[in-house]
Coordinates of C-alpha atoms and ligand atoms in Angstrom, one line a residue:
M1 CA 107.8 85.4 64.7
K2 CA 105.4 82.6 63.7
F3 CA 105.9 79.3 65.4
Q4 CA 105.1 76.0 63.5
V5 CA 105.3 72.4 64.5
P6 CA 108.8 71.0 63.8
R7 CA 109.1 69.4 60.3
G8 CA 107.9 65.8 60.3
T9 CA 105.6 66.3 63.4
F10 CA 101.9 67.1 63.6
D11 CA 99.2 68.2 66.1
V12 CA 96.3 65.9 66.8
M13 CA 93.5 68.5 66.8
P14 CA 90.2 67.7 68.7
E15 CA 88.4 66.8 65.5
K16 CA 90.9 64.0 65.0
S17 CA 91.5 62.8 68.5
A18 CA 88.3 60.7 68.6
A19 CA 89.8 58.5 65.8
W20 CA 93.1 58.2 67.8
Q21 CA 91.3 57.3 71.0
A22 CA 89.1 54.7 69.3
L23 CA 92.2 53.1 67.7
E24 CA 94.1 53.1 71.0
A25 CA 91.1 51.7 72.9
K26 CA 90.8 48.8 70.4
A27 CA 94.5 48.1 70.6
R28 CA 94.3 48.1 74.4
A29 CA 91.2 45.9 74.6
L30 CA 92.5 43.4 72.1
S31 CA 95.9 43.2 73.8
T32 CA 94.2 42.5 77.1
G33 CA 92.0 39.9 75.4
Y34 CA 95.1 38.1 74.2
G35 CA 96.5 38.1 77.7
Y36 CA 99.1 40.8 77.1
A37 CA 99.9 43.3 79.8
E38 CA 101.0 46.9 79.2
I39 CA 104.6 48.0 79.7
R40 CA 105.7 51.6 79.7
T41 CA 109.4 52.5 79.2
P42 CA 111.1 55.9 78.9
I43 CA 111.0 57.8 75.6
F44 CA 114.8 58.1 75.7
E45 CA 117.4 55.5 76.5
A46 CA 121.2 55.2 76.5
T47 CA 122.3 55.5 72.8
E48 CA 124.4 52.3 73.2
L49 CA 121.1 50.3 73.8
F50 CA 120.0 51.0 70.2
L51 CA 123.4 50.5 68.7
R52 CA 123.3 47.0 70.1
G53 CA 119.6 46.3 70.1
V54 CA 118.7 47.6 66.7
G55 CA 122.0 47.1 64.9
E56 CA 124.7 49.5 63.8
T57 CA 124.3 48.5 60.1
T58 CA 120.7 49.5 60.0
D59 CA 119.5 52.7 58.5
I60 CA 117.7 53.5 61.7
V61 CA 120.9 53.6 63.7
S62 CA 123.2 54.9 61.0
K63 CA 121.0 57.7 59.7
E64 CA 117.8 58.3 61.6
M65 CA 118.4 58.6 65.3
Y66 CA 117.8 61.7 67.4
T67 CA 120.9 61.5 69.6
F68 CA 121.9 64.2 72.1
A69 CA 124.2 64.6 75.1
D70 CA 122.6 65.5 78.4
R71 CA 124.2 68.0 80.8
K72 CA 126.5 65.4 82.2
G73 CA 127.6 64.4 78.7
R74 CA 125.8 61.1 78.6
S75 CA 124.8 60.1 75.1
L76 CA 121.0 59.6 75.0
T77 CA 118.7 58.8 72.1
L78 CA 115.0 59.3 71.6
R79 CA 113.7 55.8 71.1
P80 CA 113.4 54.9 67.3
E81 CA 111.5 51.8 68.1
G82 CA 110.0 50.0 71.2
T83 CA 111.5 46.6 71.5
A84 CA 115.0 47.5 72.7
G85 CA 113.6 49.5 75.7
V86 CA 111.2 46.7 76.6
M87 CA 114.0 44.1 76.5
R88 CA 116.2 46.4 78.6
A89 CA 113.5 46.6 81.2
L90 CA 112.9 42.8 81.3
I91 CA 116.6 42.3 81.8
E92 CA 117.0 45.1 84.4
H93 CA 114.1 43.8 86.5
G94 CA 115.5 40.3 86.3
V95 CA 112.3 38.8 84.9
A96 CA 113.7 37.6 81.5
Q97 CA 114.4 34.0 82.5
A98 CA 114.4 30.8 80.5
G99 CA 111.1 29.0 80.8
R100 CA 109.0 32.0 81.7
V101 CA 106.7 33.6 79.1
H102 CA 106.0 37.3 79.2
R103 CA 103.3 38.7 77.0
L104 CA 103.6 42.5 76.8
W105 CA 102.3 45.4 74.8
Y106 CA 103.2 49.1 74.5
L107 CA 101.9 52.2 72.8
G108 CA 103.6 55.5 72.3
P109 CA 105.6 57.9 70.3
M110 CA 108.9 56.9 68.5
F111 CA 111.3 59.2 66.8
R112 CA 113.3 58.9 63.5
Y113 CA 114.9 61.5 61.5
D114 CA 113.4 60.4 58.2
R115 CA 112.2 62.1 55.1
P116 CA 108.6 63.1 55.9
Q117 CA 106.0 61.7 53.5
A118 CA 102.4 60.5 53.6
G119 CA 101.8 58.5 56.8
R120 CA 105.5 58.8 57.8
Y121 CA 106.6 61.3 60.4
R122 CA 109.6 62.1 62.6
Q123 CA 107.5 61.6 65.7
F124 CA 105.3 58.7 65.0
H125 CA 103.3 56.3 67.1
Q126 CA 103.5 52.6 67.4
W127 CA 101.4 49.9 69.1
G128 CA 103.6 46.9 69.6
A129 CA 103.5 43.5 71.4
E130 CA 106.3 41.2 72.5
C131 CA 105.9 37.5 73.4
V132 CA 109.2 36.8 75.3
G133 CA 110.4 33.4 76.5
S134 CA 109.2 30.9 74.0
D135 CA 110.8 29.6 70.8
Q136 CA 107.6 27.8 69.8
P137 CA 106.1 28.5 66.3
A138 CA 102.8 29.0 68.2
A139 CA 104.2 32.2 69.7
D140 CA 104.9 33.5 66.2
V141 CA 101.4 32.7 65.1
E142 CA 99.9 34.3 68.2
I143 CA 101.8 37.6 67.6
I144 CA 100.8 37.7 63.9
L145 CA 97.2 36.9 64.8
L146 CA 97.1 39.8 67.4
L147 CA 98.1 42.3 64.7
V148 CA 95.8 40.8 62.1
D149 CA 92.8 40.7 64.5
L150 CA 93.2 44.4 65.4
L151 CA 93.3 45.4 61.7
A152 CA 90.4 43.1 60.8
G153 CA 88.5 44.4 63.8
L154 CA 88.9 47.9 62.6
G155 CA 87.4 46.9 59.2
L156 CA 90.8 46.3 57.5
G157 CA 90.0 42.8 56.5
D158 CA 91.5 43.1 53.0
L159 CA 95.2 43.0 54.1
V160 CA 97.9 40.6 53.1
V161 CA 100.6 39.2 55.5
Q162 CA 104.0 38.8 53.9
L163 CA 106.1 36.2 55.5
N164 CA 109.7 35.1 55.4
S165 CA 112.3 33.3 57.5
V166 CA 115.7 34.8 57.8
G167 CA 117.2 31.7 59.4
H168 CA 119.3 31.6 62.5
P169 CA 123.0 32.3 63.3
G170 CA 123.7 28.7 62.5
C171 CA 122.5 28.7 58.9
R172 CA 122.7 32.3 58.0
P173 CA 126.5 32.5 57.4
A174 CA 126.2 30.0 54.6
Y175 CA 123.5 32.1 53.0
Q176 CA 125.5 35.2 53.5
E177 CA 128.4 33.6 51.6
K178 CA 126.0 32.6 48.8
L179 CA 124.8 36.2 48.8
R180 CA 128.4 37.6 48.6
D181 CA 129.1 35.2 45.7
Y182 CA 126.1 36.7 43.9
L183 CA 126.9 40.3 44.7
R184 CA 130.7 40.2 44.1
P185 CA 130.6 40.7 40.3
H186 CA 128.3 43.8 40.8
L187 CA 130.2 45.3 43.7
D188 CA 132.2 47.9 41.7
T189 CA 129.0 49.5 40.4
M190 CA 127.2 49.5 43.7
C191 CA 126.9 52.5 46.1
A192 CA 129.2 53.1 49.0
D193 CA 126.5 52.0 51.5
C194 CA 126.1 48.7 49.7
R195 CA 129.8 48.1 49.6
A196 CA 129.9 48.5 53.4
R197 CA 126.9 46.3 53.7
F198 CA 128.6 43.6 51.6
E199 CA 131.2 43.1 54.4
K200 CA 129.1 43.6 57.5
N201 CA 125.7 42.2 56.6
P202 CA 125.0 41.6 52.9
L203 CA 121.3 41.1 53.5
R204 CA 121.1 44.8 54.1
V205 CA 121.6 45.5 50.3
L206 CA 117.8 44.9 50.2
D207 CA 117.4 48.2 52.1
C208 CA 119.1 50.2 49.3
K209 CA 117.0 52.7 47.4
V210 CA 119.5 53.5 44.6
P211 CA 117.7 52.2 41.4
P212 CA 120.5 50.1 39.8
D213 CA 121.2 48.5 43.2
V214 CA 117.5 47.8 43.7
A215 CA 117.6 45.9 40.4
I216 CA 120.7 43.9 41.5
A217 CA 119.1 43.1 44.9
A218 CA 116.0 41.9 43.1
G219 CA 118.0 39.0 41.8
I220 CA 119.5 37.7 45.0
P221 CA 119.2 34.0 45.8
S222 CA 116.2 33.1 48.1
I223 CA 117.1 32.7 51.7
L224 CA 114.4 30.1 52.0
D225 CA 116.6 27.7 50.0
S226 CA 119.4 28.0 52.6
L227 CA 117.4 27.3 55.8
C228 CA 118.6 24.5 58.1
D229 CA 116.2 21.7 59.0
A230 CA 115.2 23.3 62.4
C231 CA 114.5 26.7 60.8
R232 CA 112.6 25.0 57.9
T233 CA 110.4 23.1 60.4
H234 CA 109.7 26.1 62.5
F235 CA 108.8 28.1 59.4
D236 CA 106.5 25.3 58.1
L237 CA 104.7 25.2 61.5
V238 CA 104.2 29.0 61.5
Q239 CA 102.6 28.8 58.0
K240 CA 100.5 25.8 59.0
G241 CA 99.3 27.7 62.1
L242 CA 98.3 30.8 60.1
A243 CA 96.6 28.8 57.4
E244 CA 94.6 26.9 60.0
Q245 CA 93.4 30.3 61.4
G246 CA 92.4 31.5 57.9
V247 CA 95.1 34.2 57.7
R248 CA 95.9 35.1 54.1
F249 CA 99.7 35.2 53.7
A250 CA 102.2 35.3 50.9
L251 CA 105.9 34.2 51.1
D252 CA 108.4 37.0 50.4
P253 CA 112.0 35.8 50.5
K254 CA 113.2 39.4 50.3
L255 CA 111.5 40.5 53.4
V256 CA 114.3 41.1 56.0
R257 CA 112.9 44.1 57.9
G258 CA 115.0 47.1 59.1
L259 CA 116.5 45.5 62.2
D260 CA 119.6 43.4 62.5
Y261 CA 118.4 41.2 65.3
Y262 CA 115.7 39.2 63.6
T263 CA 115.9 35.4 63.5
R264 CA 113.6 33.0 61.7
T265 CA 110.2 34.6 61.2
A266 CA 109.9 38.1 59.7
F267 CA 106.5 39.4 58.6
E268 CA 104.7 42.5 57.4
V269 CA 101.0 43.3 57.0
H270 CA 100.4 45.2 53.8
D271 CA 97.5 47.2 52.5
P272 CA 97.2 46.3 48.8
A273 CA 95.3 49.5 48.2
R274 CA 98.5 51.5 48.8
G275 CA 101.8 51.5 47.0
A276 CA 105.3 51.7 48.4
Q277 CA 104.1 52.8 51.8
S278 CA 101.8 49.9 52.2
A279 CA 103.1 48.2 55.4
L280 CA 100.8 48.9 58.4
G281 CA 102.9 46.9 60.7
G282 CA 105.3 44.0 61.0
G283 CA 107.8 42.2 63.2
G284 CA 109.5 39.0 63.7
R285 CA 111.4 36.7 65.9
Y286 CA 114.5 37.9 67.8
D287 CA 116.0 34.9 69.6
G288 CA 119.4 36.5 70.0
L289 CA 118.4 40.0 71.1
I290 CA 118.1 39.6 74.9
A291 CA 121.5 37.9 75.1
E292 CA 123.0 40.6 72.8
L293 CA 121.7 43.2 75.4
G294 CA 123.4 41.4 78.2
G295 CA 120.5 39.2 79.4
P296 CA 120.1 35.4 79.4
G297 CA 119.6 33.5 76.2
V298 CA 115.8 33.9 76.1
P299 CA 113.9 33.9 72.8
G300 CA 111.2 36.3 71.7
V301 CA 108.9 37.4 68.9
G302 CA 107.0 40.6 68.5
F303 CA 105.5 43.3 66.1
S304 CA 105.0 47.0 65.9
A305 CA 102.3 48.8 64.0
G306 CA 102.2 52.4 62.9
L307 CA 99.2 54.2 64.1
E308 CA 99.4 57.0 61.6
R309 CA 99.4 54.6 58.7
I310 CA 96.5 52.6 60.1
L311 CA 94.5 55.8 60.6
L312 CA 95.3 56.8 57.0
A313 CA 94.0 53.5 55.8
L314 CA 90.9 53.9 57.9
E315 CA 90.3 57.4 56.6
E316 CA 90.7 56.3 53.0
R317 CA 87.9 53.7 53.6
G318 CA 85.7 56.1 55.5
L319 CA 86.1 54.0 58.7
A320 CA 87.7 56.6 61.0
P321 CA 85.3 57.8 63.7
G322 CA 84.5 61.5 63.7
A323 CA 84.8 64.0 66.5
E324 CA 82.3 63.8 69.3
G325 CA 81.2 66.9 71.3
P326 CA 79.4 67.1 74.6
K327 CA 76.0 65.3 74.5
L328 CA 74.2 67.6 76.9
Y329 CA 73.8 71.4 77.1
L330 CA 72.5 73.0 80.3
A331 CA 70.5 76.1 79.6
R332 CA 69.1 78.3 82.4
A333 CA 67.0 81.4 82.7
G334 CA 66.4 83.1 86.0
G335 CA 67.8 84.8 89.0
E336 CA 70.6 84.0 91.4
G337 CA 68.8 80.9 92.8
V338 CA 68.4 79.4 89.4
E339 CA 72.0 80.3 88.6
R340 CA 73.3 78.5 91.7
A341 CA 71.1 75.5 91.2
A342 CA 72.2 75.3 87.5
Q343 CA 75.8 75.2 88.5
A344 CA 75.1 72.3 90.9
L345 CA 73.1 70.5 88.3
L346 CA 75.8 70.9 85.7
R347 CA 78.3 69.2 88.0
E348 CA 75.9 66.3 88.6
L349 CA 75.4 65.9 84.9
R350 CA 79.1 65.9 84.3
A351 CA 79.6 63.1 86.7
R352 CA 77.4 60.9 84.5
Y353 CA 77.4 62.4 81.0
S354 CA 79.4 64.9 79.0
A355 CA 77.8 68.3 79.5
V356 CA 78.5 72.0 79.1
A357 CA 76.8 75.3 79.8
D358 CA 77.4 78.9 78.8
L359 CA 80.2 80.4 80.8
E360 CA 78.5 83.8 80.7
P361 CA 75.4 84.1 83.0
G362 CA 72.2 85.8 82.0
R363 CA 72.1 85.3 78.2
S364 CA 68.8 84.6 76.5
L365 CA 67.6 81.0 76.1
G366 CA 67.7 81.6 72.3
A367 CA 71.4 82.4 72.4
Q368 CA 72.0 79.4 74.6
F369 CA 70.2 77.0 72.3
K370 CA 72.2 78.4 69.4
Q371 CA 75.4 77.4 71.3
A372 CA 73.9 74.0 72.0
D373 CA 73.3 73.5 68.3
R374 CA 76.8 74.6 67.4
I375 CA 78.5 72.0 69.6
G376 CA 76.1 69.3 68.3
A377 CA 74.5 68.5 71.7
V378 CA 71.8 65.8 71.6
A379 CA 69.7 67.3 74.4
A380 CA 69.3 70.5 76.4
V381 CA 68.4 70.4 80.1
I382 CA 66.6 73.6 80.9
L383 CA 66.3 75.1 84.3
G384 CA 64.1 78.2 84.9
E385 CA 62.3 79.7 87.9
D386 CA 59.2 77.4 87.5
E387 CA 61.3 74.2 87.2
L388 CA 63.3 75.3 90.3
A389 CA 60.2 75.9 92.3
Q390 CA 58.6 72.6 91.3
G391 CA 61.7 70.4 91.7
Q392 CA 61.8 69.7 88.0
A393 CA 63.9 70.3 84.8
T394 CA 62.8 70.5 81.2
V395 CA 64.5 68.2 78.8
K396 CA 64.5 69.2 75.2
D397 CA 65.4 66.6 72.6
L398 CA 67.4 68.7 70.2
R399 CA 67.2 66.2 67.4
A400 CA 63.4 65.7 67.6
G401 CA 62.6 69.2 68.8
T402 CA 60.3 67.9 71.5
Q403 CA 60.5 68.8 75.1
E404 CA 59.0 67.7 78.4
K405 CA 59.2 68.6 82.1
V406 CA 60.7 65.9 84.3
A407 CA 60.9 65.6 88.1
R408 CA 64.5 66.0 89.2
A409 CA 64.4 62.5 90.7
E410 CA 63.5 61.1 87.3
L411 CA 66.0 63.2 85.3
A412 CA 68.8 60.7 85.1
A413 CA 66.5 57.8 84.0
H414 CA 65.0 60.1 81.4
L415 CA 68.4 61.2 80.0
D416 CA 69.6 57.6 80.1
R417 CA 66.7 56.6 77.8
L418 CA 67.4 59.6 75.5
L419 CA 71.1 58.9 75.2
E420 CA 70.7 55.1 75.2
S421 CA 71.8 54.6 71.6
L422 CA 74.9 56.8 72.1
P423 CA 78.3 55.8 73.6
R424 CA 79.0 57.1 77.0
P425 CA 82.2 59.0 77.8
E426 CA 84.9 56.8 79.3
N427 CA 84.6 58.3 82.8
A428 CA 80.8 57.7 82.9
R429 CA 79.6 55.7 85.9
Ligands
ZN501 ZN1 118.7 27.8 60.9
ZN502 ZN1 123.3 50.6 47.3

């Protein structure tokens, strides 16, 4: 029997984890810089939460959820997205209240039973942010800027924001009628999914991937022509705010995103270097969601970004950081006293740097240096009988090939200078 990762999942092996860590660290730092606090919610929730919070007419809910019954027969679902769980938590903890603004971010795995393809997996990872409690266009602008600034900070400055407004429950029904009028003559030839969408939510025909339906959907009337005055003003102010911050954006009246709960602003950030799978992230405003989930009528806006796709875009541009091994190698040659002192020194080095030593005692210095070379260590700290007797250690710069004896009291300062240009591990003091 040969075990393999389940289809649509992947292992992050050590040579790739540095790139993940760097991306996660940047997302964390930027979220903090924007005044957003982290929220962590469970990976599974009651299935009903996603039926209501994502929408029953969406592909996510109708085709892609990992739903299972637990031992008591409760229907649970692995979260297919992050927003519903975050809103559930805000409601449950009683903090979703009118007039209070919450700025939150999250990062973690999501699960969708989707056809695996480049940059798309069944267990995938999202960084997301939610600005809850304000209906101001400035909140939409802030959320879009947070995503754009992360991508630009990673070196992805050549992206385009696609922007739309999907109106609000007051002006959308008139648009949906317009849409039905347009679709009605084509309905007989359209797929069963589209015929169901026609009744429940005709905007969803834009999700259809059947070629003749895609052609029909391409001709739908623009939603931007049906916005009410309030939605129009909101949308104008979002565009003005983005333009003032120098964000490149393009209007896309067909952008409705995969979730039912969006109101007004919907956006996606695209990588023009890629084709169909070019969205690195996106989001929008969801003013009705919290009420839909049983909370007060509190508005919100947010985004999520796919870490796999961002890493792919970074790799394609040669911007993904490579793996980093331990910086220091402790080599030793001597009797039991040296061995004991070496183990103590190794622990000291590890408190400050990243260091390893041979697990097997008594091997030749040559064999130990070979190991140091293999792991890509920057320097070797050598402890022999002489060094032990004199309270010293020899430091060998493995890049330059030079070495010098250093008093133990000076060792840290010496190594600091040697490693100065290199990043320290996160646990360094
Ligand atoms: Zn409206
Ligand atoms: Zn269709």
